[in-house]
Coordinates of C-alpha atoms in Angstrom, one line a residue:
Chain A
M1 CA -17.2 6.9 8.6
K2 CA -13.4 7.2 8.8
H3 CA -11.8 8.4 5.6
L4 CA -10.5 5.5 3.6
A5 CA -6.9 4.9 4.4
L6 CA -5.9 3.7 0.9
A7 CA -2.2 4.7 0.8
L8 CA -0.7 4.2 -2.6
A9 CA 2.7 5.6 -2.1
T10 CA 3.4 4.2 1.4
A11 CA 4.2 0.6 2.2
G12 CA 3.9 -0.2 5.9
L13 CA 5.5 -2.9 8.0
L14 CA 5.0 -6.4 6.9
S15 CA 2.2 -8.2 8.7
S16 CA 2.2 -11.8 9.7
V17 CA -0.4 -12.4 7.0
L18 CA 2.5 -12.3 4.5
A19 CA 4.3 -15.3 6.0
A20 CA 3.9 -17.3 2.8
P21 CA 4.6 -14.9 -0.1
K22 CA 4.4 -16.2 -3.6
T23 CA 8.1 -16.1 -4.1
A24 CA 11.0 -15.4 -1.8
P25 CA 11.6 -11.7 -1.1
K26 CA 14.7 -10.5 -2.9
S27 CA 15.9 -7.7 -0.8
G28 CA 16.3 -6.4 2.7
A29 CA 13.6 -3.8 2.1
L30 CA 10.8 -5.8 3.6
K31 CA 11.0 -4.4 7.0
M32 CA 10.9 -0.9 5.7
T33 CA 8.2 1.4 4.3
A34 CA 8.7 3.1 1.0
Q35 CA 9.3 6.3 2.9
Q36 CA 11.9 4.7 5.0
I37 CA 13.6 3.2 2.0
L38 CA 13.8 6.6 0.3
A39 CA 15.0 8.3 3.5
A40 CA 17.8 5.7 3.8
S41 CA 18.9 6.0 0.1
P42 CA 22.5 7.1 -0.5
A43 CA 23.0 10.3 -2.5
S44 CA 24.6 8.3 -5.3
D45 CA 21.3 6.6 -6.0
W46 CA 19.9 9.9 -7.3
R47 CA 20.7 12.0 -10.4
G48 CA 20.0 15.5 -11.5
L49 CA 17.9 16.6 -14.5
D50 CA 19.6 16.3 -17.8
P51 CA 19.5 19.9 -19.3
E52 CA 19.5 18.5 -22.9
N53 CA 16.7 16.1 -22.3
T54 CA 14.3 17.9 -19.9
L55 CA 11.3 20.1 -21.0
L56 CA 9.6 22.6 -18.7
M57 CA 6.0 23.2 -19.8
D58 CA 4.4 26.2 -18.1
L59 CA 0.6 26.3 -17.7
A60 CA -1.4 28.8 -15.8
T61 CA -1.9 26.1 -13.1
G62 CA 1.8 25.3 -12.7
Q63 CA 4.8 23.6 -14.3
V64 CA 5.0 20.1 -15.9
I65 CA 8.5 18.6 -16.2
I66 CA 9.1 16.1 -19.0
E67 CA 12.1 13.9 -19.5
L68 CA 13.0 12.9 -23.0
A69 CA 14.3 9.4 -23.7
P70 CA 16.7 9.8 -26.7
R71 CA 17.9 6.2 -26.5
F72 CA 14.4 5.2 -27.6
A73 CA 13.6 8.0 -30.1
P74 CA 16.8 9.9 -31.0
A75 CA 15.4 11.6 -34.1
H76 CA 12.2 12.7 -32.3
A77 CA 14.2 13.8 -29.2
A78 CA 16.4 16.0 -31.5
N79 CA 13.4 17.5 -33.1
I80 CA 11.6 18.2 -29.8
R81 CA 14.7 19.9 -28.5
A82 CA 14.8 22.1 -31.6
L83 CA 11.1 22.8 -31.3
A84 CA 11.5 23.9 -27.7
R85 CA 14.5 26.0 -28.5
G86 CA 12.5 27.7 -31.2
G87 CA 9.6 28.4 -28.8
Y88 CA 7.3 26.4 -31.1
W89 CA 4.7 25.5 -28.4
D90 CA 4.7 28.9 -26.7
G91 CA 1.1 30.1 -26.9
L92 CA -0.3 26.9 -28.3
A93 CA -2.7 24.6 -26.4
I94 CA -3.9 21.3 -25.0
L95 CA -6.3 20.3 -27.7
R96 CA -7.6 16.9 -26.5
V97 CA -8.3 15.0 -23.3
Q98 CA -9.8 11.6 -23.9
D99 CA -10.9 9.9 -20.8
N100 CA -8.9 6.9 -19.7
F101 CA -6.5 7.5 -22.6
V102 CA -4.5 10.6 -23.4
T103 CA -4.0 14.3 -23.0
Q104 CA -2.6 15.9 -26.2
W105 CA -1.1 19.2 -27.1
G106 CA 0.0 21.1 -30.2
D107 CA -1.1 23.6 -32.8
P108 CA -4.8 24.1 -32.9
D109 CA -4.3 25.2 -36.5
G110 CA -2.0 22.3 -37.3
D111 CA -4.3 20.8 -39.8
D112 CA -4.6 24.0 -41.8
A113 CA -1.5 24.5 -43.9
A114 CA -2.3 28.2 -44.4
K115 CA -2.6 28.9 -40.6
A116 CA -0.3 26.3 -39.1
K117 CA 2.6 27.7 -37.0
P118 CA 5.8 27.5 -39.0
L119 CA 8.5 25.1 -37.8
P120 CA 11.5 26.8 -36.1
A121 CA 14.9 26.5 -37.7
G122 CA 16.6 23.1 -37.3
V123 CA 13.3 21.2 -37.1
N124 CA 12.7 18.4 -39.5
A125 CA 9.2 18.3 -41.0
K126 CA 9.5 14.6 -41.5
L127 CA 11.0 11.9 -39.2
P128 CA 11.4 8.2 -39.3
A129 CA 9.1 6.0 -37.2
E130 CA 10.9 5.1 -34.0
F131 CA 8.6 2.4 -32.5
S132 CA 11.4 0.3 -31.1
V133 CA 15.1 0.1 -30.8
P134 CA 17.7 -2.8 -30.9
L135 CA 17.5 -4.5 -27.5
D136 CA 21.2 -4.0 -26.8
R137 CA 20.6 -0.3 -26.6
V138 CA 18.8 -1.0 -23.3
G139 CA 20.8 -4.1 -22.5
K140 CA 22.6 -4.9 -19.2
D141 CA 25.5 -2.5 -19.9
A142 CA 22.9 0.3 -20.5
G143 CA 21.5 -0.2 -17.1
F144 CA 18.4 -2.3 -17.9
A145 CA 16.8 -3.4 -14.7
K146 CA 14.8 -6.5 -15.7
L147 CA 11.6 -7.3 -13.7
P148 CA 11.2 -10.9 -12.7
D149 CA 7.4 -10.4 -12.9
I150 CA 5.7 -11.8 -16.0
E151 CA 3.0 -10.0 -18.0
G152 CA 1.0 -10.7 -21.1
W153 CA 1.9 -7.7 -23.2
A154 CA 5.6 -8.4 -23.7
P155 CA 8.0 -11.2 -23.1
R156 CA 10.2 -8.9 -21.0
T157 CA 9.8 -5.7 -19.0
G158 CA 11.9 -3.5 -16.8
F159 CA 13.3 -0.1 -16.4
A160 CA 16.2 1.7 -18.1
G161 CA 17.3 5.3 -17.4
G162 CA 14.1 5.9 -15.4
M163 CA 11.8 4.8 -18.2
P164 CA 9.4 1.8 -18.2
V165 CA 10.6 -0.6 -20.9
A166 CA 9.2 -3.6 -22.7
A167 CA 11.3 -6.0 -24.9
D168 CA 11.1 -9.0 -27.1
P169 CA 14.5 -10.8 -26.9
K170 CA 13.7 -13.1 -29.8
A171 CA 13.0 -10.2 -32.0
G172 CA 15.9 -8.3 -30.5
K173 CA 13.8 -5.2 -29.9
A174 CA 12.9 -3.0 -26.9
W175 CA 10.6 0.0 -26.6
L176 CA 9.4 2.6 -24.1
A177 CA 6.1 1.1 -22.9
H178 CA 2.8 3.1 -22.8
C179 CA 2.5 3.4 -19.0
Y180 CA 0.8 6.2 -17.1
G181 CA 2.7 9.4 -17.7
V182 CA 4.6 8.2 -20.8
V183 CA 4.7 10.8 -23.6
G184 CA 4.4 9.9 -27.3
A185 CA 4.4 11.7 -30.6
G186 CA 1.1 11.7 -32.4
R187 CA 1.0 10.4 -35.9
S188 CA -1.6 10.1 -38.8
D189 CA -2.1 6.9 -40.8
A190 CA 1.5 6.8 -42.2
V191 CA 3.9 5.3 -39.7
D192 CA 6.4 8.1 -40.4
S193 CA 3.9 11.0 -40.0
S194 CA 5.0 12.1 -36.6
N195 CA 7.6 14.9 -36.1
G196 CA 7.2 15.7 -32.4
T197 CA 5.1 18.8 -32.8
E198 CA 2.0 17.1 -31.4
L199 CA 2.6 15.2 -28.2
Y200 CA 0.4 13.1 -26.0
V201 CA 0.7 11.7 -22.5
V202 CA -1.0 8.6 -21.1
I203 CA -3.6 9.6 -18.4
G204 CA -5.5 6.3 -17.8
Q205 CA -5.0 2.5 -17.8
A206 CA -1.8 1.8 -19.7
P207 CA -2.9 1.6 -23.4
R208 CA -0.3 -1.1 -24.1
G209 CA -2.0 -1.9 -27.4
L210 CA -0.3 1.2 -28.7
D211 CA 3.1 -0.2 -28.0
L212 CA 5.1 -0.7 -31.3
N213 CA 2.5 1.3 -33.1
I214 CA 3.7 4.9 -32.4
T215 CA 6.9 6.6 -31.2
T216 CA 7.2 7.2 -27.5
V217 CA 9.6 9.9 -26.5
G218 CA 9.8 10.2 -22.7
R219 CA 7.8 10.6 -19.6
V220 CA 6.4 13.2 -17.2
L221 CA 8.6 13.5 -14.2
K222 CA 6.4 16.0 -12.3
G223 CA 3.1 17.8 -12.7
M224 CA 1.1 14.9 -14.2
E225 CA -1.9 16.0 -12.2
L226 CA -2.0 19.2 -14.3
L227 CA -2.4 17.2 -17.5
S228 CA -4.6 14.4 -16.1
G229 CA -7.1 16.5 -14.1
L230 CA -8.5 18.5 -17.0
P231 CA -12.0 18.3 -18.2
R232 CA -12.5 15.7 -21.0
G233 CA -13.2 17.0 -24.5
G234 CA -16.7 16.4 -25.8
A235 CA -15.9 15.9 -29.5
A236 CA -14.7 12.7 -31.2
M237 CA -11.5 11.2 -29.6
G238 CA -11.7 13.7 -26.7
F239 CA -10.9 16.8 -28.8
Y240 CA -12.5 20.0 -27.4
D241 CA -15.6 21.2 -29.1
K242 CA -14.8 24.9 -28.7
P243 CA -11.5 26.8 -28.7
E244 CA -12.2 28.3 -25.3
Q245 CA -12.3 24.9 -23.6
R246 CA -8.6 24.3 -24.4
T247 CA -5.9 24.9 -21.9
G248 CA -3.3 27.3 -23.1
I249 CA 0.4 26.5 -23.0
Q250 CA 2.4 29.6 -21.9
R251 CA 5.7 28.1 -23.0
I252 CA 7.7 24.9 -23.2
R253 CA 11.5 25.4 -22.7
L254 CA 14.4 23.0 -22.9
L255 CA 16.1 23.0 -19.5
A256 CA 19.5 23.9 -21.1
E257 CA 18.0 27.2 -22.2
V258 CA 16.6 28.1 -18.8
P259 CA 18.6 30.4 -16.5
A260 CA 20.1 28.6 -13.5
T261 CA 17.9 30.4 -11.1
E262 CA 14.7 29.2 -12.7
R263 CA 15.8 25.5 -13.0
P264 CA 13.7 23.1 -10.8
A265 CA 15.8 21.8 -7.9
L266 CA 14.8 18.2 -8.6
Q267 CA 16.5 14.8 -8.5
V268 CA 15.4 11.5 -10.0
L269 CA 16.0 8.1 -8.5
R270 CA 18.3 5.9 -10.6
T271 CA 16.4 2.8 -11.8
E272 CA 19.8 1.0 -11.7
S273 CA 20.0 1.6 -8.0
A274 CA 19.5 -0.7 -5.0
T275 CA 17.0 1.8 -3.7
W276 CA 14.7 1.3 -6.7
T277 CA 15.0 -2.5 -6.4
Q278 CA 14.0 -2.2 -2.7
L279 CA 11.0 0.1 -3.5
L280 CA 9.7 -2.5 -6.0
D281 CA 9.9 -5.2 -3.4
A282 CA 8.1 -3.0 -0.9
R283 CA 5.3 -2.7 -3.5
R284 CA 5.2 -6.5 -4.1
Y285 CA 5.1 -7.2 -0.4
R286 CA 2.8 -4.7 1.3
G287 CA 2.3 -4.1 5.0
G288 CA 0.5 -1.8 7.4
W289 CA -3.0 -1.3 6.0
F290 CA -2.6 -4.2 3.6
V291 CA -3.7 -7.7 4.6
H292 CA -2.8 -9.3 1.3
S293 CA 0.3 -8.9 -0.9
P294 CA 0.3 -9.8 -4.5
G295 CA 4.0 -10.7 -4.5
Y296 CA 3.9 -9.0 -7.9
I297 CA 4.1 -5.7 -9.7
D298 CA 3.9 -4.8 -13.4
V299 CA 6.0 -2.3 -15.2
C300 CA 3.2 0.2 -15.3
S301 CA 2.2 -0.1 -11.7
A302 CA 5.3 1.6 -10.3
S303 CA 6.6 5.0 -11.1
V304 CA 10.1 6.4 -10.6
P305 CA 10.3 8.9 -7.7
T306 CA 11.7 12.4 -7.8
R307 CA 12.7 14.6 -4.8
P308 CA 13.9 18.1 -4.1
I309 CA 17.7 18.4 -4.2
P310 CA 18.7 17.9 -0.6
P311 CA 20.6 20.8 1.0
A312 CA 24.4 20.4 0.8
P313 CA 26.1 19.5 4.0
Q314 CA 27.2 22.7 5.8
P315 CA 30.8 23.0 7.0
P316 CA 31.1 23.5 10.8
K317 CA 31.3 27.1 11.8
Chain B
M1 CA 0.9 18.5 -38.2
K2 CA -2.2 16.3 -38.6
H3 CA -3.9 15.6 -35.3
L4 CA -2.9 12.2 -33.9
A5 CA -5.3 9.5 -35.1
L6 CA -5.0 7.3 -31.9
A7 CA -8.4 5.6 -31.9
L8 CA -9.0 3.7 -28.7
A9 CA -12.5 2.5 -29.2
T10 CA -12.4 1.7 -32.9
A11 CA -10.6 -1.3 -34.4
G12 CA -10.2 -1.1 -38.1
L13 CA -9.8 -3.7 -40.8
L14 CA -7.0 -6.2 -40.3
S15 CA -3.9 -5.3 -42.3
S16 CA -1.5 -7.8 -43.9
V17 CA 1.0 -7.0 -41.1
L18 CA -1.0 -9.2 -38.8
A19 CA -0.6 -12.3 -41.0
A20 CA 1.3 -14.0 -38.1
P21 CA -0.7 -13.4 -34.9
K22 CA 0.6 -14.9 -31.6
T23 CA -2.3 -17.3 -31.4
A24 CA -5.1 -18.2 -33.8
P25 CA -8.0 -15.8 -33.9
K26 CA -10.9 -17.3 -32.1
S27 CA -13.9 -15.6 -33.7
G28 CA -15.2 -14.3 -36.9
A29 CA -14.8 -10.8 -35.7
L30 CA -11.5 -10.2 -37.3
K31 CA -12.7 -8.6 -40.5
M32 CA -15.0 -6.2 -38.6
T33 CA -14.3 -3.0 -36.6
A34 CA -15.7 -2.7 -33.1
Q35 CA -18.3 -0.4 -34.4
Q36 CA -19.3 -2.9 -37.0
I37 CA -19.5 -5.7 -34.4
L38 CA -21.7 -3.6 -32.1
A39 CA -23.9 -2.6 -35.0
A40 CA -24.4 -6.2 -36.0
S41 CA -25.1 -7.4 -32.4
P42 CA -28.5 -9.1 -31.8
A43 CA -30.8 -7.4 -29.3
S44 CA -30.6 -10.4 -27.1
D45 CA -26.9 -9.6 -26.4
W46 CA -28.0 -6.5 -24.5
R47 CA -29.7 -6.1 -21.2
G48 CA -31.4 -3.2 -19.4
L49 CA -30.3 -1.5 -16.2
D50 CA -31.2 -3.4 -13.0
P51 CA -33.4 -1.0 -10.9
E52 CA -32.2 -2.6 -7.6
N53 CA -28.5 -2.4 -8.5
T54 CA -28.1 0.9 -10.3
L55 CA -27.2 4.2 -8.7
L56 CA -27.7 7.6 -10.3
M57 CA -25.3 10.2 -9.0
D58 CA -26.3 13.8 -10.0
L59 CA -23.5 16.4 -10.1
A60 CA -23.7 19.9 -11.4
T61 CA -21.8 18.7 -14.4
G62 CA -24.0 15.7 -15.3
Q63 CA -25.0 12.3 -14.2
V64 CA -22.9 9.3 -13.2
I65 CA -24.4 5.8 -13.5
I66 CA -23.0 3.1 -11.2
E67 CA -23.9 -0.6 -11.3
L68 CA -23.7 -2.5 -8.1
A69 CA -22.3 -6.1 -8.1
P70 CA -24.2 -7.8 -5.3
R71 CA -22.7 -11.2 -6.1
F72 CA -19.3 -9.9 -5.0
A73 CA -20.4 -7.8 -2.0
P74 CA -24.0 -8.7 -1.0
A75 CA -23.9 -7.0 2.4
H76 CA -22.3 -3.8 1.0
A77 CA -24.8 -3.7 -1.9
A78 CA -27.7 -4.0 0.5
N79 CA -26.3 -1.1 2.7
I80 CA -25.6 1.0 -0.4
R81 CA -29.2 0.5 -1.6
A82 CA -30.5 1.6 1.9
L83 CA -28.1 4.6 1.9
A84 CA -29.4 5.7 -1.5
R85 CA -33.0 5.2 -0.5
G86 CA -32.5 7.3 2.6
G87 CA -30.9 10.1 0.6
Y88 CA -27.7 9.7 2.6
W89 CA -25.3 11.2 0.0
D90 CA -27.6 14.1 -1.1
G91 CA -25.8 17.3 -0.4
L92 CA -22.5 15.5 0.5
A93 CA -19.3 15.8 -1.6
I94 CA -16.4 14.4 -3.5
L95 CA -13.7 14.7 -0.9
R96 CA -10.6 13.3 -2.5
V97 CA -9.0 13.0 -6.0
Q98 CA -5.6 11.4 -5.9
D99 CA -3.9 11.4 -9.2
N100 CA -3.5 8.0 -10.9
F101 CA -5.4 6.4 -8.1
V102 CA -9.0 7.2 -6.9
T103 CA -11.8 9.7 -6.7
Q104 CA -13.7 9.3 -3.4
W105 CA -16.9 10.7 -2.0
G106 CA -18.8 10.7 1.3
D107 CA -19.5 12.9 4.3
P108 CA -16.9 15.7 4.8
D109 CA -17.8 15.5 8.5
G110 CA -17.6 11.7 8.6
D111 CA -14.7 11.7 11.0
D112 CA -16.4 13.9 13.5
A113 CA -19.0 11.9 15.5
A114 CA -20.8 15.0 16.6
K115 CA -21.2 16.4 13.1
A116 CA -21.4 13.3 11.0
K117 CA -24.6 12.8 9.0
P118 CA -26.8 10.1 10.6
L119 CA -27.3 6.8 8.9
P120 CA -30.7 6.4 7.4
A121 CA -33.1 3.6 8.7
G122 CA -32.1 0.2 7.6
V123 CA -28.4 0.9 7.2
N124 CA -25.9 -1.2 9.1
A125 CA -23.2 0.8 10.8
K126 CA -20.9 -2.2 10.6
L127 CA -20.5 -4.8 7.8
P128 CA -18.2 -7.8 7.2
A129 CA -15.3 -7.5 4.9
E130 CA -16.2 -8.8 1.5
F131 CA -12.9 -9.0 -0.3
S132 CA -13.6 -12.1 -2.2
V133 CA -16.4 -14.7 -2.8
P134 CA -16.3 -18.4 -3.4
L135 CA -15.3 -19.1 -7.0
D136 CA -18.5 -21.0 -7.8
R137 CA -20.5 -17.8 -7.4
V138 CA -18.9 -16.6 -10.6
G139 CA -18.4 -20.0 -12.1
K140 CA -19.4 -21.2 -15.6
D141 CA -23.1 -21.5 -14.7
A142 CA -23.0 -17.9 -13.4
G143 CA -21.8 -16.7 -16.8
F144 CA -18.1 -16.3 -16.1
A145 CA -16.4 -15.5 -19.4
K146 CA -12.8 -16.6 -18.8
L147 CA -10.0 -14.8 -20.7
P148 CA -7.4 -17.0 -22.3
D149 CA -4.9 -14.1 -21.8
I150 CA -2.5 -14.6 -18.9
E151 CA -1.5 -11.9 -16.4
G152 CA 0.7 -11.6 -13.3
W153 CA -1.8 -10.4 -10.8
A154 CA -4.1 -13.4 -10.6
P155 CA -4.1 -17.0 -12.0
R156 CA -7.4 -16.4 -13.8
T157 CA -9.3 -13.4 -15.1
G158 CA -12.5 -12.8 -17.0
F159 CA -15.8 -11.1 -16.9
A160 CA -19.1 -11.9 -15.1
G161 CA -22.3 -9.9 -15.2
G162 CA -20.4 -7.0 -16.9
M163 CA -17.7 -6.9 -14.1
P164 CA -14.0 -7.5 -14.5
V165 CA -13.1 -10.5 -12.4
A166 CA -10.0 -12.1 -11.1
A167 CA -9.9 -15.5 -9.5
D168 CA -7.6 -18.0 -7.8
P169 CA -9.0 -21.5 -8.6
K170 CA -6.6 -23.2 -6.1
A171 CA -7.9 -21.0 -3.3
G172 CA -11.5 -21.3 -4.7
K173 CA -11.9 -17.5 -4.6
A174 CA -13.0 -14.8 -7.0
W175 CA -13.1 -11.0 -6.7
L176 CA -14.1 -7.9 -8.6
A177 CA -10.7 -6.6 -9.8
H178 CA -9.6 -3.0 -9.3
C179 CA -9.8 -1.9 -13.0
Y180 CA -10.5 1.6 -14.2
G181 CA -14.0 2.6 -13.3
V182 CA -14.4 0.0 -10.6
V183 CA -16.0 1.3 -7.3
G184 CA -15.0 0.2 -3.8
A185 CA -15.9 0.9 -0.2
G186 CA -13.3 2.8 1.8
R187 CA -12.1 1.3 5.0
S188 CA -9.8 2.2 7.9
D189 CA -7.2 -0.2 9.3
A190 CA -9.7 -2.8 10.5
V191 CA -10.8 -5.0 7.5
D192 CA -14.4 -4.8 8.6
S193 CA -14.4 -1.0 8.9
S194 CA -16.2 -0.2 5.6
N195 CA -20.0 0.2 5.5
G196 CA -20.5 1.7 2.0
T197 CA -20.9 5.3 3.1
E198 CA -17.6 6.3 1.7
L199 CA -17.0 5.1 -1.9
Y200 CA -14.1 5.5 -4.3
V201 CA -13.7 4.8 -8.0
V202 CA -10.4 3.9 -9.8
I203 CA -9.3 6.8 -12.1
G204 CA -5.8 5.7 -13.1
Q205 CA -3.7 2.7 -13.9
A206 CA -5.5 -0.3 -12.3
P207 CA -4.2 -0.5 -8.7
R208 CA -4.4 -4.2 -8.6
G209 CA -2.4 -4.3 -5.4
L210 CA -5.6 -3.3 -3.7
D211 CA -7.3 -6.6 -4.8
L212 CA -8.2 -8.8 -1.8
N213 CA -7.5 -5.9 0.5
I214 CA -10.8 -4.0 0.4
T215 CA -14.4 -4.5 -0.7
T216 CA -15.2 -3.7 -4.3
V217 CA -18.9 -3.1 -4.9
G218 CA -19.5 -2.3 -8.6
R219 CA -18.4 -0.2 -11.5
V220 CA -19.3 3.1 -13.3
L221 CA -21.3 2.4 -16.4
K222 CA -21.5 6.0 -17.7
G223 CA -20.1 9.4 -16.7
M224 CA -16.6 8.3 -15.6
E225 CA -15.2 11.5 -17.1
L226 CA -17.1 13.5 -14.5
L227 CA -15.2 11.8 -11.7
S228 CA -11.8 11.4 -13.4
G229 CA -11.5 14.9 -14.9
L230 CA -11.6 16.7 -11.6
P231 CA -8.7 18.8 -10.1
R232 CA -6.5 16.6 -7.9
G233 CA -6.5 17.4 -4.2
G234 CA -3.4 19.1 -2.7
A235 CA -3.5 17.5 0.8
A236 CA -2.2 14.0 1.8
M237 CA -3.7 11.2 -0.3
G238 CA -5.4 13.7 -2.6
F239 CA -7.9 15.1 -0.1
Y240 CA -8.8 18.7 -0.8
D241 CA -7.2 21.3 1.3
K242 CA -10.2 23.5 1.4
P243 CA -14.0 22.7 1.6
E244 CA -14.7 25.0 -1.5
Q245 CA -12.4 22.8 -3.6
R246 CA -14.8 19.8 -3.2
T247 CA -17.4 18.9 -5.8
G248 CA -20.9 18.8 -4.4
I249 CA -23.1 15.8 -4.9
Q250 CA -26.7 16.9 -5.6
R251 CA -28.1 13.5 -4.9
I252 CA -27.6 9.7 -5.4
R253 CA -30.7 7.7 -6.1
L254 CA -31.4 4.0 -6.5
L255 CA -32.9 3.5 -9.9
A256 CA -35.8 1.6 -8.4
E257 CA -36.8 4.9 -6.7
V258 CA -36.6 7.0 -9.8
P259 CA -39.7 7.8 -11.8
A260 CA -39.9 6.0 -15.1
T261 CA -39.7 9.2 -17.1
E262 CA -36.3 10.1 -15.4
R263 CA -34.7 6.7 -15.9
P264 CA -31.7 6.7 -18.3
A265 CA -32.6 4.8 -21.5
L266 CA -29.5 2.7 -21.5
Q267 CA -28.5 -0.9 -22.2
V268 CA -25.4 -2.8 -21.2
L269 CA -23.7 -5.4 -23.4
R270 CA -23.9 -8.9 -21.8
T271 CA -20.4 -10.2 -21.1
E272 CA -21.8 -13.7 -21.7
S273 CA -22.5 -12.8 -25.3
A274 CA -20.8 -13.6 -28.6
T275 CA -20.6 -9.9 -29.3
W276 CA -18.4 -9.4 -26.2
T277 CA -16.1 -12.2 -27.3
Q278 CA -15.8 -10.7 -30.7
L279 CA -15.1 -7.2 -29.3
L280 CA -12.3 -8.6 -27.2
D281 CA -10.8 -10.3 -30.3
A282 CA -11.0 -7.0 -32.2
R283 CA -8.9 -5.5 -29.4
R284 CA -6.4 -8.3 -29.6
Y285 CA -6.0 -8.1 -33.3
R286 CA -6.1 -4.4 -34.4
G287 CA -6.4 -3.0 -37.9
G288 CA -6.7 0.3 -39.7
W289 CA -4.3 2.7 -38.0
F290 CA -2.5 -0.1 -36.2
V291 CA 0.5 -1.8 -37.7
H292 CA 1.2 -4.2 -34.9
S293 CA -1.3 -6.2 -32.8
P294 CA -0.4 -7.6 -29.4
G295 CA -2.6 -10.6 -29.8
Y296 CA -3.5 -10.0 -26.2
I297 CA -5.7 -8.0 -23.8
D298 CA -5.8 -7.8 -20.1
V299 CA -8.9 -7.7 -18.0
C300 CA -8.4 -4.0 -17.2
S301 CA -7.8 -3.0 -20.8
A302 CA -11.3 -3.6 -22.1
S303 CA -14.5 -2.0 -20.7
V304 CA -18.0 -3.2 -21.3
P305 CA -20.0 -1.0 -23.6
T306 CA -23.4 0.7 -23.0
R307 CA -25.7 2.1 -25.6
P308 CA -29.0 4.0 -25.8
I309 CA -32.0 1.7 -25.9
P310 CA -32.7 1.4 -29.6
P311 CA -36.2 2.5 -30.8
A312 CA -38.7 -0.4 -30.8
P313 CA -39.6 -1.6 -34.3
Q314 CA -42.7 0.2 -35.5
P315 CA -45.7 -1.8 -36.8
P316 CA -46.7 -1.0 -40.5
K317 CA -49.4 1.6 -40.8

């Protein structure tokens, strides 16, 4: 009865079973595990958190770190920054957890104009829909790492600036795809009815049918388990029946407003890096415990790693 | 700040935005919502639970219903039946919840031969790997409803007997795909090291890279939220650090052993039915809140509905 050895994050050595992969391996990563690839990565393949585009959400259970993607939703990102600067979410709550779909937070009284929390200064009550952007905004010069792997949801996928991206070259459009951990801005029936006050994060199978229907604004870098591991709500669409079932939000701060001593010492792997390309190949061609490799990944089956900032080299004493 | 109207399970009326879908709609379902399609479904499109292939897992928080898929894993299904009949899991626990991956249960002392719970009579300690079956076992005569939608993980996908299926016609193989809610049997490094005592269920983005690497045995029909909404484990691979963090399993029974009065009054939609085909089309071509339709679904983005057994028609008095 040995415990199941399913290892998601580690890719072992290639076994001889993989002698005939679907397509030729594209990198030298295939003799290395994901851990070895990460350990061998040069410092230049990593970047720090962007103070103007990082949110720190404090819950009683820990901290969630969210990275905004202004290239996909500039107006929403600006509003979300202003909301965080104004302390809008402080004391508000997680209102909804719908299984295999989304966790959502905002103002419990948001639907009641008399009781709704006022918007801080500098926040726009109304924003345009930002469901997609011109493709050239995530084009080659903008660091778009195109995946060779096909899928049915979009003609093209890849990663840009650490975000999972789908694109339609014929239509000249690109968008931040609804993968696990991606954050979006809730809207009502009108396409321009979101303003960033109510946000959701994908917690189940990628609901790619939402792509191009709603504005996606970023992704969770760390702490997803604090949002995904919550009891599901019993009312329609996963809203909680009773106020006491909600999870309170202590505060959400913009990293730029956080004292240096309280900033998370975290780095994010650059999706333009050779390390990321190697990691994707290690996922396509598995080893160790795996006896079969798909020779394939999809844009939602790989997430971009973070790591603690390594200690600076010490001068000799 | 209206609450986000994201409606996963309901597909509204088609809007004019969808005048140019990717491919021609294939059914008459496109003027109906999913709810309307289900409401109009004939009784013959539904089936009852199979007493020999249904498990009832009782947790303090409620009941999880699992359907076994003996056509994909006959030896494992037979063992699991014998394990349930012998009360093997009664008093055992959920040991592991790894975010965006799996929830897993079994014997906390399973790795310790001296303390491990003995196998009930009729249970085989060793089983063959059942990673795939000959394609004809899920062929047309066996009710395989092939999807027209392409994907990158497998050359063919569809549904058979309510299970999400992937297949490789050239290799003549089919398998139960690792979609959300699919249950598998944990194994160690040896491919034939699973025996059904330790089971896992997919709780995140479909880990399709596991396909053909491990034996899948069925899927959760009802109660997924009780397995997916648990706190994630803090140790390696999502195992819990401390015994008290585990969720106890009160018991797991085979439906055939459950008194008639305690059996769930549940029906499952037949995936060979016209109703299922219509529901899939309603997901490809969305209406109502949606302004864009993908004209596409993948095998892991649609789950087979259940419903309470409708009351029998009453004779006139």
